[in-house]
Amino acid sequence: MGSRDELIACSIPFLREVKDMTPGAEMERWLNDKYGEGSQLYQDLARLIKLGVAEGWAANQEVDGPNYRRSRILEPVPETFQFSITAVYMNSADPRRFKDEDDHDVLRGQYHGHPYGELNLVVPLDKGAELKGLQGWQGPGWTAPDPGSRHYPEVRGGAVIALFYLPAGRISYDFAAPS
Protein backbone atom coordinates (compact mmCIF):
# COMPACT_ATOMS: atom_id res chain seq x y z
CA MET A 1 0.00 0.00 0.00
CA GLY A 2 1.38 3.42 -0.97
CA SER A 3 1.41 6.38 1.40
CA ARG A 4 -1.65 8.01 -0.30
CA ASP A 5 -3.72 4.85 0.17
CA GLU A 6 -2.39 4.52 3.72
CA LEU A 7 -3.52 8.09 4.51
CA ILE A 8 -7.00 7.33 3.16
CA ALA A 9 -7.17 4.06 5.12
CA CYS A 10 -5.99 5.85 8.29
CA SER A 11 -8.71 8.50 7.79
CA ILE A 12 -11.65 6.10 7.48
CA PRO A 13 -11.99 5.04 11.17
CA PHE A 14 -11.66 8.71 12.18
CA LEU A 15 -14.32 9.79 9.68
CA ARG A 16 -16.62 6.99 10.88
CA GLU A 17 -16.29 8.40 14.40
CA VAL A 18 -16.97 12.04 13.44
CA LYS A 19 -19.43 11.63 10.55
CA ASP A 20 -22.46 12.78 12.58
CA MET A 21 -20.74 15.59 14.51
CA THR A 22 -21.10 19.27 13.60
CA PRO A 23 -17.92 21.29 13.07
CA GLY A 24 -17.52 24.32 15.31
CA ALA A 25 -15.76 25.52 18.45
CA GLU A 26 -16.95 22.62 20.63
CA MET A 27 -15.81 20.02 18.11
CA GLU A 28 -12.51 21.85 17.65
CA ARG A 29 -11.83 21.57 21.41
CA TRP A 30 -12.82 17.88 21.32
CA LEU A 31 -10.52 17.20 18.35
CA ASN A 32 -7.57 18.90 20.05
CA ASP A 33 -8.23 17.05 23.33
CA LYS A 34 -8.71 13.60 21.79
CA TYR A 35 -6.62 13.74 18.62
CA GLY A 36 -4.08 16.47 19.34
CA GLU A 37 -0.37 16.42 18.55
CA GLY A 38 0.41 13.65 21.05
CA SER A 39 -2.19 11.22 19.73
CA GLN A 40 -1.38 8.29 17.48
CA LEU A 41 -3.91 9.51 14.88
CA TYR A 42 -2.31 12.95 14.66
CA GLN A 43 1.17 11.42 14.38
CA ASP A 44 0.08 9.00 11.64
CA LEU A 45 -1.81 11.58 9.58
CA ALA A 46 0.96 14.18 9.96
CA ARG A 47 3.63 11.67 8.87
CA LEU A 48 1.59 10.56 5.86
CA ILE A 49 0.66 14.04 4.62
CA LYS A 50 4.29 15.16 4.94
CA LEU A 51 5.21 12.12 2.84
CA GLY A 52 2.51 13.10 0.36
CA VAL A 53 4.00 16.55 -0.10
CA ALA A 54 7.53 15.11 -0.37
CA GLU A 55 6.41 12.44 -2.87
CA GLY A 56 4.39 14.97 -4.90
CA TRP A 57 0.86 13.58 -4.56
CA ALA A 58 -0.38 16.11 -1.98
CA ALA A 59 -0.61 19.92 -2.23
CA ASN A 60 1.05 19.68 -5.64
CA GLN A 61 -1.01 22.23 -7.61
CA GLU A 62 -0.04 25.87 -7.32
CA VAL A 63 -2.92 28.14 -6.36
CA ASP A 64 -0.83 31.28 -6.29
CA GLY A 65 2.84 30.37 -6.59
CA PRO A 66 4.96 27.67 -4.93
CA ASN A 67 4.17 28.86 -1.40
CA TYR A 68 0.40 28.35 -1.76
CA ARG A 69 -0.47 24.95 -3.19
CA ARG A 70 -3.45 22.63 -2.89
CA SER A 71 -4.74 19.29 -4.14
CA ARG A 72 -7.84 17.18 -3.68
CA ILE A 73 -6.57 13.79 -2.55
CA LEU A 74 -9.95 12.08 -2.67
CA GLU A 75 -13.41 13.16 -3.75
CA PRO A 76 -16.32 12.29 -1.43
CA VAL A 77 -17.05 8.56 -1.60
CA PRO A 78 -19.19 6.17 0.47
CA GLU A 79 -16.05 4.68 2.09
CA THR A 80 -15.19 8.09 3.63
CA PHE A 81 -18.81 8.78 4.61
CA GLN A 82 -18.95 11.40 1.83
CA PHE A 83 -16.06 13.46 3.19
CA SER A 84 -13.49 14.67 0.70
CA ILE A 85 -9.79 14.78 1.61
CA THR A 86 -7.70 17.79 0.55
CA ALA A 87 -4.25 19.13 1.39
CA VAL A 88 -3.00 22.71 1.31
CA TYR A 89 0.59 23.89 1.70
CA MET A 90 1.16 27.51 2.71
CA ASN A 91 4.43 29.21 3.63
CA SER A 92 4.53 32.69 5.15
CA ALA A 93 8.04 33.20 3.71
CA ASP A 94 6.24 34.10 0.46
CA PRO A 95 7.07 37.55 -0.95
CA ARG A 96 3.32 38.45 -0.82
CA ARG A 97 3.28 38.22 2.99
CA PHE A 98 2.19 41.13 5.14
CA LYS A 99 2.72 42.14 8.77
CA ASP A 100 -0.15 41.47 11.18
CA GLU A 101 -0.96 43.49 14.29
CA ASP A 102 1.68 41.53 16.24
CA ASP A 103 4.38 42.17 13.59
CA HIS A 104 4.33 38.57 12.31
CA ASP A 105 4.76 37.81 8.61
CA VAL A 106 1.44 36.38 7.39
CA LEU A 107 0.50 34.78 4.08
CA ARG A 108 -3.19 35.03 3.21
CA GLY A 109 -4.90 32.58 0.83
CA GLN A 110 -8.14 32.69 -1.12
CA TYR A 111 -11.32 33.82 0.64
CA HIS A 112 -13.78 30.93 0.82
CA GLY A 113 -16.73 29.44 2.65
CA HIS A 114 -17.63 26.08 4.18
CA PRO A 115 -21.32 25.28 3.54
CA TYR A 116 -21.12 22.24 5.85
CA GLY A 117 -18.03 23.13 7.89
CA GLU A 118 -14.54 21.68 7.81
CA LEU A 119 -12.23 19.47 9.89
CA ASN A 120 -8.69 20.65 9.45
CA LEU A 121 -5.52 18.94 10.70
CA VAL A 122 -2.76 21.55 11.09
CA VAL A 123 0.76 20.21 10.49
CA PRO A 124 3.52 22.81 10.92
CA LEU A 125 6.66 22.13 8.89
CA ASP A 126 8.61 24.90 10.63
CA LYS A 127 8.83 25.22 14.40
CA GLY A 128 6.32 27.85 15.49
CA ALA A 129 4.36 27.89 12.22
CA GLU A 130 0.60 28.33 12.73
CA LEU A 131 -2.68 28.46 10.83
CA LYS A 132 -5.42 30.90 11.82
CA GLY A 133 -8.54 29.07 12.94
CA LEU A 134 -11.82 29.82 14.68
CA GLN A 135 -10.21 30.05 18.09
CA GLY A 136 -7.17 32.02 16.94
CA TRP A 137 -3.78 30.80 15.79
CA GLN A 138 -3.34 27.02 15.82
CA GLY A 139 -0.04 25.16 15.86
CA PRO A 140 -0.04 21.35 15.69
CA GLY A 141 -3.65 20.26 16.13
CA TRP A 142 -7.05 20.94 14.63
CA THR A 143 -9.40 23.68 13.54
CA ALA A 144 -13.09 23.06 12.78
CA PRO A 145 -14.79 26.03 11.06
CA ASP A 146 -18.57 26.10 11.50
CA PRO A 147 -21.04 25.29 8.73
CA GLY A 148 -21.62 28.52 6.84
CA SER A 149 -18.36 30.09 7.98
CA ARG A 150 -16.18 32.11 5.60
CA HIS A 151 -12.57 33.18 5.96
CA TYR A 152 -9.17 33.79 4.48
CA PRO A 153 -6.76 30.97 5.29
CA GLU A 154 -3.70 32.57 6.90
CA VAL A 155 -0.37 31.17 8.06
CA ARG A 156 2.48 32.72 10.02
CA GLY A 157 5.83 31.54 11.31
CA GLY A 158 6.76 29.48 8.25
CA ALA A 159 5.28 26.53 6.37
CA VAL A 160 2.13 24.60 7.29
CA ILE A 161 0.28 21.71 5.69
CA ALA A 162 -3.45 21.69 6.30
CA LEU A 163 -5.07 18.29 5.74
CA PHE A 164 -8.77 18.90 5.63
CA TYR A 165 -11.92 16.85 5.50
CA LEU A 166 -15.00 18.48 3.94
CA PRO A 167 -18.50 17.05 4.46
CA ALA A 168 -19.85 16.29 0.95
CA GLY A 169 -16.65 17.86 -0.37
CA ARG A 170 -18.31 21.26 -0.15
CA ILE A 171 -16.18 24.39 -0.25
CA SER A 172 -16.97 27.57 -2.16
CA TYR A 173 -14.67 30.23 -3.54
CA ASP A 174 -17.63 32.17 -4.99
CA PHE A 175 -18.24 34.39 -1.97
CA ALA A 176 -17.20 38.03 -2.19
CA ALA A 177 -14.51 38.89 0.35
CA PRO A 178 -15.34 41.64 2.84
CA SER A 179 -13.98 45.01 1.82
PDB file of N, CA, C and O in Angstrom, residues 129-174:
ATOM      1  N   ALA A 129       5.307  27.538  13.288  1.00  0.00           N
ATOM      2  CA  ALA A 129       4.361  27.886  12.223  1.00  0.00           C
ATOM      3  C   ALA A 129       2.935  27.587  12.683  1.00  0.00           C
ATOM      4  O   ALA A 129       2.686  26.596  13.381  1.00  0.00           O
ATOM      5  N   GLU A 130       1.985  28.455  12.284  1.00  0.00           N
ATOM      6  CA  GLU A 130       0.600  28.327  12.727  1.00  0.00           C
ATOM      7  C   GLU A 130      -0.362  28.684  11.604  1.00  0.00           C
ATOM      8  O   GLU A 130      -0.030  29.442  10.699  1.00  0.00           O
ATOM      9  N   LEU A 131      -1.574  28.153  11.726  1.00  0.00           N
ATOM     10  CA  LEU A 131      -2.682  28.458  10.828  1.00  0.00           C
ATOM     11  C   LEU A 131      -3.753  29.163  11.656  1.00  0.00           C
ATOM     12  O   LEU A 131      -4.046  28.743  12.783  1.00  0.00           O
ATOM     13  N   LYS A 132      -4.369  30.186  11.086  1.00  0.00           N
ATOM     14  CA  LYS A 132      -5.415  30.895  11.815  1.00  0.00           C
ATOM     15  C   LYS A 132      -6.722  30.115  11.732  1.00  0.00           C
ATOM     16  O   LYS A 132      -7.189  29.793  10.644  1.00  0.00           O
ATOM     17  N   GLY A 133      -7.288  29.805  12.882  1.00  0.00           N
ATOM     18  CA  GLY A 133      -8.540  29.069  12.941  1.00  0.00           C
ATOM     19  C   GLY A 133      -9.604  29.852  13.683  1.00  0.00           C
ATOM     20  O   GLY A 133      -9.428  31.034  14.001  1.00  0.00           O
ATOM     21  N   LEU A 134     -10.709  29.189  13.968  1.00  0.00           N
ATOM     22  CA  LEU A 134     -11.822  29.817  14.681  1.00  0.00           C
ATOM     23  C   LEU A 134     -11.420  30.399  16.027  1.00  0.00           C
ATOM     24  O   LEU A 134     -11.910  31.438  16.446  1.00  0.00           O
ATOM     25  N   GLN A 135     -10.575  29.668  16.725  1.00  0.00           N
ATOM     26  CA  GLN A 135     -10.208  30.047  18.086  1.00  0.00           C
ATOM     27  C   GLN A 135      -8.910  30.838  18.137  1.00  0.00           C
ATOM     28  O   GLN A 135      -8.336  31.000  19.198  1.00  0.00           O
ATOM     29  N   GLY A 136      -8.440  31.296  16.992  1.00  0.00           N
ATOM     30  CA  GLY A 136      -7.172  32.025  16.941  1.00  0.00           C
ATOM     31  C   GLY A 136      -6.132  31.201  16.213  1.00  0.00           C
ATOM     32  O   GLY A 136      -6.457  30.293  15.451  1.00  0.00           O
ATOM     33  N   TRP A 137      -4.876  31.494  16.481  1.00  0.00           N
ATOM     34  CA  TRP A 137      -3.783  30.804  15.795  1.00  0.00           C
ATOM     35  C   TRP A 137      -3.616  29.400  16.348  1.00  0.00           C
ATOM     36  O   TRP A 137      -3.623  29.200  17.560  1.00  0.00           O
ATOM     37  N   GLN A 138      -3.443  28.423  15.438  1.00  0.00           N
ATOM     38  CA  GLN A 138      -3.341  27.021  15.818  1.00  0.00           C
ATOM     39  C   GLN A 138      -2.021  26.443  15.303  1.00  0.00           C
ATOM     40  O   GLN A 138      -1.750  26.467  14.119  1.00  0.00           O
ATOM     41  N   GLY A 139      -1.224  25.918  16.230  1.00  0.00           N
ATOM     42  CA  GLY A 139      -0.038  25.160  15.864  1.00  0.00           C
ATOM     43  C   GLY A 139      -0.473  23.730  15.590  1.00  0.00           C
ATOM     44  O   GLY A 139      -1.572  23.498  15.056  1.00  0.00           O
ATOM     45  N   PRO A 140       0.348  22.742  15.950  1.00  0.00           N
ATOM     46  CA  PRO A 140      -0.044  21.350  15.689  1.00  0.00           C
ATOM     47  C   PRO A 140      -1.381  21.038  16.360  1.00  0.00           C
ATOM     48  O   PRO A 140      -1.537  21.264  17.555  1.00  0.00           O
ATOM     49  N   GLY A 141      -2.326  20.553  15.588  1.00  0.00           N
ATOM     50  CA  GLY A 141      -3.651  20.257  16.135  1.00  0.00           C
ATOM     51  C   GLY A 141      -4.715  20.411  15.069  1.00  0.00           C
ATOM     52  O   GLY A 141      -4.464  20.116  13.899  1.00  0.00           O
ATOM     53  N   TRP A 142      -5.881  20.892  15.502  1.00  0.00           N
ATOM     54  CA  TRP A 142      -7.050  20.936  14.626  1.00  0.00           C
ATOM     55  C   TRP A 142      -7.746  22.281  14.675  1.00  0.00           C
ATOM     56  O   TRP A 142      -7.763  22.930  15.716  1.00  0.00           O
ATOM     57  N   THR A 143      -8.388  22.640  13.562  1.00  0.00           N
ATOM     58  CA  THR A 143      -9.401  23.679  13.535  1.00  0.00           C
ATOM     59  C   THR A 143     -10.660  23.035  12.961  1.00  0.00           C
ATOM     60  O   THR A 143     -10.585  22.028  12.255  1.00  0.00           O
ATOM     61  N   ALA A 144     -11.817  23.616  13.274  1.00  0.00           N
ATOM     62  CA  ALA A 144     -13.089  23.060  12.785  1.00  0.00           C
ATOM     63  C   ALA A 144     -14.072  24.198  12.494  1.00  0.00           C
ATOM     64  O   ALA A 144     -15.006  24.438  13.269  1.00  0.00           O
ATOM     65  N   PRO A 145     -13.867  24.932  11.387  1.00  0.00           N
ATOM     66  CA  PRO A 145     -14.789  26.027  11.055  1.00  0.00           C
ATOM     67  C   PRO A 145     -16.237  25.556  10.960  1.00  0.00           C
ATOM     68  O   PRO A 145     -16.527  24.484  10.426  1.00  0.00           O
ATOM     69  N   ASP A 146     -17.130  26.400  11.460  1.00  0.00           N
ATOM     70  CA  ASP A 146     -18.571  26.101  11.498  1.00  0.00           C
ATOM     71  C   ASP A 146     -19.165  25.970  10.094  1.00  0.00           C
ATOM     72  O   ASP A 146     -18.680  26.603   9.171  1.00  0.00           O
ATOM     73  N   PRO A 147     -20.271  25.239   9.976  1.00  0.00           N
ATOM     74  CA  PRO A 147     -21.042  25.288   8.729  1.00  0.00           C
ATOM     75  C   PRO A 147     -21.449  26.736   8.456  1.00  0.00           C
ATOM     76  O   PRO A 147     -21.886  27.447   9.355  1.00  0.00           O
ATOM     77  N   GLY A 148     -21.274  27.163   7.220  1.00  0.00           N
ATOM     78  CA  GLY A 148     -21.624  28.519   6.837  1.00  0.00           C
ATOM     79  C   GLY A 148     -20.535  29.547   7.077  1.00  0.00           C
ATOM     80  O   GLY A 148     -20.693  30.710   6.719  1.00  0.00           O
ATOM     81  N   SER A 149     -19.424  29.136   7.693  1.00  0.00           N
ATOM     82  CA  SER A 149     -18.356  30.094   7.981  1.00  0.00           C
ATOM     83  C   SER A 149     -17.587  30.433   6.699  1.00  0.00           C
ATOM     84  O   SER A 149     -17.539  29.655   5.757  1.00  0.00           O
ATOM     85  N   ARG A 150     -16.993  31.627   6.713  1.00  0.00           N
ATOM     86  CA  ARG A 150     -16.185  32.114   5.603  1.00  0.00           C
ATOM     87  C   ARG A 150     -14.932  32.741   6.186  1.00  0.00           C
ATOM     88  O   ARG A 150     -14.985  33.383   7.235  1.00  0.00           O
ATOM     89  N   HIS A 151     -13.821  32.588   5.462  1.00  0.00           N
ATOM     90  CA  HIS A 151     -12.575  33.184   5.961  1.00  0.00           C
ATOM     91  C   HIS A 151     -11.480  33.147   4.912  1.00  0.00           C
ATOM     92  O   HIS A 151     -11.596  32.468   3.901  1.00  0.00           O
ATOM     93  N   TYR A 152     -10.427  33.910   5.214  1.00  0.00           N
ATOM     94  CA  TYR A 152      -9.175  33.789   4.479  1.00  0.00           C
ATOM     95  C   TYR A 152      -8.303  32.789   5.239  1.00  0.00           C
ATOM     96  O   TYR A 152      -8.097  32.965   6.445  1.00  0.00           O
ATOM     97  N   PRO A 153      -7.760  31.778   4.586  1.00  0.00           N
ATOM     98  CA  PRO A 153      -6.758  30.971   5.293  1.00  0.00           C
ATOM     99  C   PRO A 153      -5.497  31.815   5.456  1.00  0.00           C
ATOM    100  O   PRO A 153      -5.098  32.518   4.523  1.00  0.00           O
ATOM    101  N   GLU A 154      -4.910  31.784   6.645  1.00  0.00           N
ATOM    102  CA  GLU A 154      -3.705  32.568   6.898  1.00  0.00           C
ATOM    103  C   GLU A 154      -2.705  31.719   7.681  1.00  0.00           C
ATOM    104  O   GLU A 154      -3.101  30.971   8.576  1.00  0.00           O
ATOM    105  N   VAL A 155      -1.426  31.857   7.328  1.00  0.00           N
ATOM    106  CA  VAL A 155      -0.366  31.171   8.059  1.00  0.00           C
ATOM    107  C   VAL A 155       0.675  32.198   8.480  1.00  0.00           C
ATOM    108  O   VAL A 155       0.849  33.237   7.838  1.00  0.00           O
ATOM    109  N   ARG A 156       1.364  31.891   9.577  1.00  0.00           N
ATOM    110  CA  ARG A 156       2.479  32.716  10.021  1.00  0.00           C
ATOM    111  C   ARG A 156       3.531  31.807  10.637  1.00  0.00           C
ATOM    112  O   ARG A 156       3.224  30.683  11.046  1.00  0.00           O
ATOM    113  N   GLY A 157       4.749  32.291  10.665  1.00  0.00           N
ATOM    114  CA  GLY A 157       5.828  31.539  11.310  1.00  0.00           C
ATOM    115  C   GLY A 157       6.478  30.485  10.432  1.00  0.00           C
ATOM    116  O   GLY A 157       7.271  29.692  10.915  1.00  0.00           O
ATOM    117  N   GLY A 158       6.141  30.457   9.139  1.00  0.00           N
ATOM    118  CA  GLY A 158       6.764  29.480   8.247  1.00  0.00           C
ATOM    119  C   GLY A 158       5.747  28.666   7.481  1.00  0.00           C
ATOM    120  O   GLY A 158       4.667  29.146   7.151  1.00  0.00           O
ATOM    121  N   ALA A 159       6.107  27.391   7.221  1.00  0.00           N
ATOM    122  CA  ALA A 159       5.282  26.533   6.369  1.00  0.00           C
ATOM    123  C   ALA A 159       4.364  25.629   7.185  1.00  0.00           C
ATOM    124  O   ALA A 159       4.757  25.117   8.238  1.00  0.00           O
ATOM    125  N   VAL A 160       3.147  25.452   6.675  1.00  0.00           N
ATOM    126  CA  VAL A 160       2.130  24.596   7.287  1.00  0.00           C
ATOM    127  C   VAL A 160       1.475  23.764   6.198  1.00  0.00           C
ATOM    128  O   VAL A 160       1.236  24.257   5.096  1.00  0.00           O
ATOM    129  N   ILE A 161       1.166  22.518   6.524  1.00  0.00           N
ATOM    130  CA  ILE A 161       0.281  21.714   5.686  1.00  0.00           C
ATOM    131  C   ILE A 161      -1.034  21.606   6.442  1.00  0.00           C
ATOM    132  O   ILE A 161      -1.052  21.288   7.633  1.00  0.00           O
ATOM    133  N   ALA A 162      -2.115  21.887   5.744  1.00  0.00           N
ATOM    134  CA  ALA A 162      -3.453  21.685   6.298  1.00  0.00           C
ATOM    135  C   ALA A 162      -4.065  20.504   5.550  1.00  0.00           C
ATOM    136  O   ALA A 162      -4.197  20.547   4.333  1.00  0.00           O
ATOM    137  N   LEU A 163      -4.386  19.462   6.302  1.00  0.00           N
ATOM    138  CA  LEU A 163      -5.074  18.294   5.739  1.00  0.00           C
ATOM    139  C   LEU A 163      -6.522  18.427   6.161  1.00  0.00           C
ATOM    140  O   LEU A 163      -6.823  18.406   7.354  1.00  0.00           O
ATOM    141  N   PHE A 164      -7.400  18.643   5.189  1.00  0.00           N
ATOM    142  CA  PHE A 164      -8.770  18.896   5.627  1.00  0.00           C
ATOM    143  C   PHE A 164      -9.788  17.963   5.005  1.00  0.00           C
ATOM    144  O   PHE A 164      -9.654  17.492   3.888  1.00  0.00           O
ATOM    145  N   TYR A 165     -10.800  17.725   5.834  1.00  0.00           N
ATOM    146  CA  TYR A 165     -11.921  16.852   5.496  1.00  0.00           C
ATOM    147  C   TYR A 165     -13.157  17.732   5.369  1.00  0.00           C
ATOM    148  O   TYR A 165     -13.501  18.454   6.302  1.00  0.00           O
ATOM    149  N   LEU A 166     -13.814  17.668   4.206  1.00  0.00           N
ATOM    150  CA  LEU A 166     -15.002  18.478   3.940  1.00  0.00           C
ATOM    151  C   LEU A 166     -16.220  17.583   3.803  1.00  0.00           C
ATOM    152  O   LEU A 166     -16.241  16.709   2.921  1.00  0.00           O
ATOM    153  N   PRO A 167     -17.254  17.796   4.640  1.00  0.00           N
ATOM    154  CA  PRO A 167     -18.500  17.048   4.464  1.00  0.00           C
ATOM    155  C   PRO A 167     -19.064  17.298   3.059  1.00  0.00           C
ATOM    156  O   PRO A 167     -19.187  18.445   2.634  1.00  0.00           O
ATOM    157  N   ALA A 168     -19.351  16.236   2.335  1.00  0.00           N
ATOM    158  CA  ALA A 168     -19.854  16.290   0.953  1.00  0.00           C
ATOM    159  C   ALA A 168     -18.875  16.989   0.011  1.00  0.00           C
ATOM    160  O   ALA A 168     -19.244  17.337  -1.105  1.00  0.00           O
ATOM    161  N   GLY A 169     -17.647  17.205   0.468  1.00  0.00           N
ATOM    162  CA  GLY A 169     -16.649  17.859  -0.374  1.00  0.00           C
ATOM    163  C   GLY A 169     -16.936  19.321  -0.646  1.00  0.00           C
ATOM    164  O   GLY A 169     -16.339  19.928  -1.525  1.00  0.00           O
ATOM    165  N   ARG A 170     -17.829  19.914   0.140  1.00  0.00           N
ATOM    166  CA  ARG A 170     -18.312  21.264  -0.153  1.00  0.00           C
ATOM    167  C   ARG A 170     -17.367  22.336   0.382  1.00  0.00           C
ATOM    168  O   ARG A 170     -17.077  22.396   1.571  1.00  0.00           O
ATOM    169  N   ILE A 171     -16.934  23.179  -0.544  1.00  0.00           N
ATOM    170  CA  ILE A 171     -16.181  24.389  -0.247  1.00  0.00           C
ATOM    171  C   ILE A 171     -16.500  25.346  -1.385  1.00  0.00           C
ATOM    172  O   ILE A 171     -16.686  24.909  -2.522  1.00  0.00           O
ATOM    173  N   SER A 172     -16.610  26.622  -1.107  1.00  0.00           N
ATOM    174  CA  SER A 172     -16.967  27.566  -2.161  1.00  0.00           C
ATOM    175  C   SER A 172     -16.003  28.741  -2.157  1.00  0.00           C
ATOM    176  O   SER A 172     -15.747  29.345  -1.116  1.00  0.00           O
ATOM    177  N   TYR A 173     -15.510  29.058  -3.354  1.00  0.00           N
ATOM    178  CA  TYR A 173     -14.666  30.234  -3.543  1.00  0.00           C
ATOM    179  C   TYR A 173     -15.457  31.343  -4.241  1.00  0.00           C
ATOM    180  O   TYR A 173     -14.872  32.296  -4.733  1.00  0.00           O
ATOM    181  N   ASP A 174     -16.772  31.216  -4.276  1.00  0.00           N
ATOM    182  CA  ASP A 174     -17.628  32.165  -4.989  1.00  0.00           C
ATOM    183  C   ASP A 174     -18.119  33.323  -4.119  1.00  0.00           C
ATOM    184  O   ASP A 174     -18.797  34.206  -4.613  1.00  0.00           O
TER     185      ASP A 174
END
